[in-house]
Amino acid sequence: MASDLSVCHLGLLHILMKVNFYLFFLALTGFSLTGHSVLRVTKDTKPNSEMMKFLQNANTLLLVVAVVSLTGLIFLGYSSTSLRYKEKRFCLKLSYKQPSVVGPDGKVVPVTPWLSPIVWEGTFDPLLIDSIYRQQNITIATTVFALGKYTQFLKDFLESAEQNYFVGFRVHYYLFTDQPEQVPEVKLGEERQLTVLKVPSSNRWQEITLRRMEKLEKLIESRLVNEADYVFSLDVDTKFYGRWGAESLGRLIGVIHPGYYQTAREQFPYERRPESQAFIPYAEGDYYYGGAVIGGLVKDVYEAAKTCREQLDIDAAKSIEAAWQEESHLNKYFLYNKPSKVLSPEYLWQDFKPHTNEVKIIRFSQVIKNYAAVRPNP
Amino acid sequence: MTMRLRQIFYVFLLGMFVGLSLSGLIYWGFTSIWFGNHLTGNLGRTDVASVTPWLAPIVWEGTFDSRVIDSIYKQQNITIATTVFALGKYTRFLKDFLESAEEHYFVGFRVHFYLFTDQPEEVPNVKLGQERYLTVKTLPSMNRWQDISMSRMEILEKLIENELASEADYIFCLDVDTKFYGRWGVESLGRLVGVIHPWFFNVPRFLFTYEHRPKSQAYIPAGKGDFYYTGAAFGGSLKDVHNLTKTCREQMNIDTANSIEALWHEESHLNKYFLYNKPSKLLSPEYLWRDISMSSGSVKIIRFSHVAKNNAEVRPNL
């Protein structure tokens, strides 16, 4: 998916606006300066005192205007360079209206502006979709990270997954933990297996979450390319309450965060500091995607994980940590590499949230947890 | 002299302030927070289904943002092959087809038209835009329009096998007795794309003109079927369209050996194929309409439509 910087398609309107503004300010500065010099000349021809005072005021005013317009020019010049991305693959700089998740009539919007389906209950036929994918004999790899006290969530996660998650399909769980002895004994269904992968402990929960991208990248490289067709990376402090099936499969899958599906894009908790690689300006953004779920074809999830990991490393080298760690980087990735399918908040809820009208069924939800009790650090 | 100078100065000041505030307003309005930028999104049709039960999007005006989609595909440097068959008197449709395509069809993208005809001298000279090509391929004439229609499948299959593999990313196969009236762009691209037949999009399934005789390979039992797709437009990735054309060609040969011809010829076989190999994207009847002079509630824009023709006059047989 490498794209040339030259194919960067800026909105025409945006360019015109900028050019217009530059010209305007230039003209303003010019007029101010010429006005100033004209007045200078008239000053020398000895007019009466009233006019002298007037001209002096006008003189000062025009000088102020010239300074102001010059500042404006500089400001615009500065802001436009900081907005321009130097990296490849991040070249979708358009300004367009934020897509809504729920329409004005209360009905959910079933498709994104780039024609990716948004999966809600009622938009698909589960039997039909299952039969389509069953014919393809696929394997779905699923990664979870359970370090430190997070192993306490494993039992519920696995047991509820066996009831609801890709039932009837071949699923291979890859469980990353620093305490393999804490992994509970959960009976798995037919064609379902679990592999435990030991990883070093960490003192900071932010560190644990940041390293997930790297682990996912390495796992895909070393094993999944040969072992699976699709891969999902899921948070472990969660539980399945409803069907999560083949309707969630696609090339690149993101899930809409349950807390922000009716929020204006300026209020999305994107990373807003331009120094971070995860930076997204206020005028941009489609949805706020949850970092708790990433999925898709092995190849495409690999690209996402690799890019996020690279961006995370660049940030780390500059001692900057994005607002919501890899979730911020994932949002940046999804902005410029739009998911081919988006899962509704049914696929990522939060237990402590009250139900809403649109979300008629909760399939997967983050359990209520006492942060102080489970995290290694605050 | 001073009066004039003062007047000039005041006018200058006034103009400057007005200009400044106006530009400021416009700039900030466009870059963000004002003008209710959030959650208005005039996209999202609720009067039509925009997704199938197997989660393939159905493309209607109002379901997609053309600029977003254009910029996604512009980064991919794609080529779209487009086949059209103009045999016998059908060459008369070529001029309008090609000229309107230059105005509306994948504008700004690389398109390669493959024009199959038995009369290459009748092909009109139409000026094509940049990065748009036309190759004329000669075919022997045929006496039956049904045969012409059905033979397209085999010709397409061979074309993809022999020529297109390294040349194109997507292929569309379109009828020639048509014209473009509106945008047909990259929103139509997908792995396997079917177009909903304009006469059957708001009609119950039992009225679909599927082939109902079990003897034919195109047979679809009663009670089955998702949509009735038109044979006048279909497309997708080379691999998937190759599979489609190959399967249809094989099925039609079996039918011929059994002395049966499907009710709507290759369209019947296409519908059978799409029932068991669901398209990854559907195009609404905006992408193939009945006639430009007819209108229908949900079809708010006509992009591509059959043109009126006198069947008896253009077809080699009845």
XYZ file of C-alpha atoms in Angstrom, chain A residues 119 123-136 169 243 245-249 341, chain B residues 52-56 278:
29
model
C -22.189 -4.160 11.461
C -28.147 -5.544 9.088
C -27.061 -9.116 8.423
C -28.401 -12.649 8.273
C -26.244 -14.757 10.613
C -27.116 -18.123 9.043
C -26.361 -16.859 5.553
C -23.080 -15.305 6.572
C -22.020 -18.381 8.489
C -22.713 -20.609 5.504
C -20.692 -18.392 3.216
C -17.646 -18.507 5.455
C -17.983 -22.163 6.435
C -17.342 -23.034 2.825
C -14.003 -21.315 3.058
C -15.389 -22.186 13.312
C -22.936 -13.650 19.172
C -19.454 -14.371 14.358
C -18.409 -14.392 10.740
C -20.191 -11.095 10.109
C -17.169 -9.497 11.740
C -14.729 -10.870 9.157
C -15.602 -3.150 7.696
C -27.322 -6.713 1.852
C -27.895 -9.472 4.436
C -24.370 -10.654 3.749
C -23.026 -7.167 4.430
C -22.243 -6.122 0.876
C -22.649 -13.453 -3.582
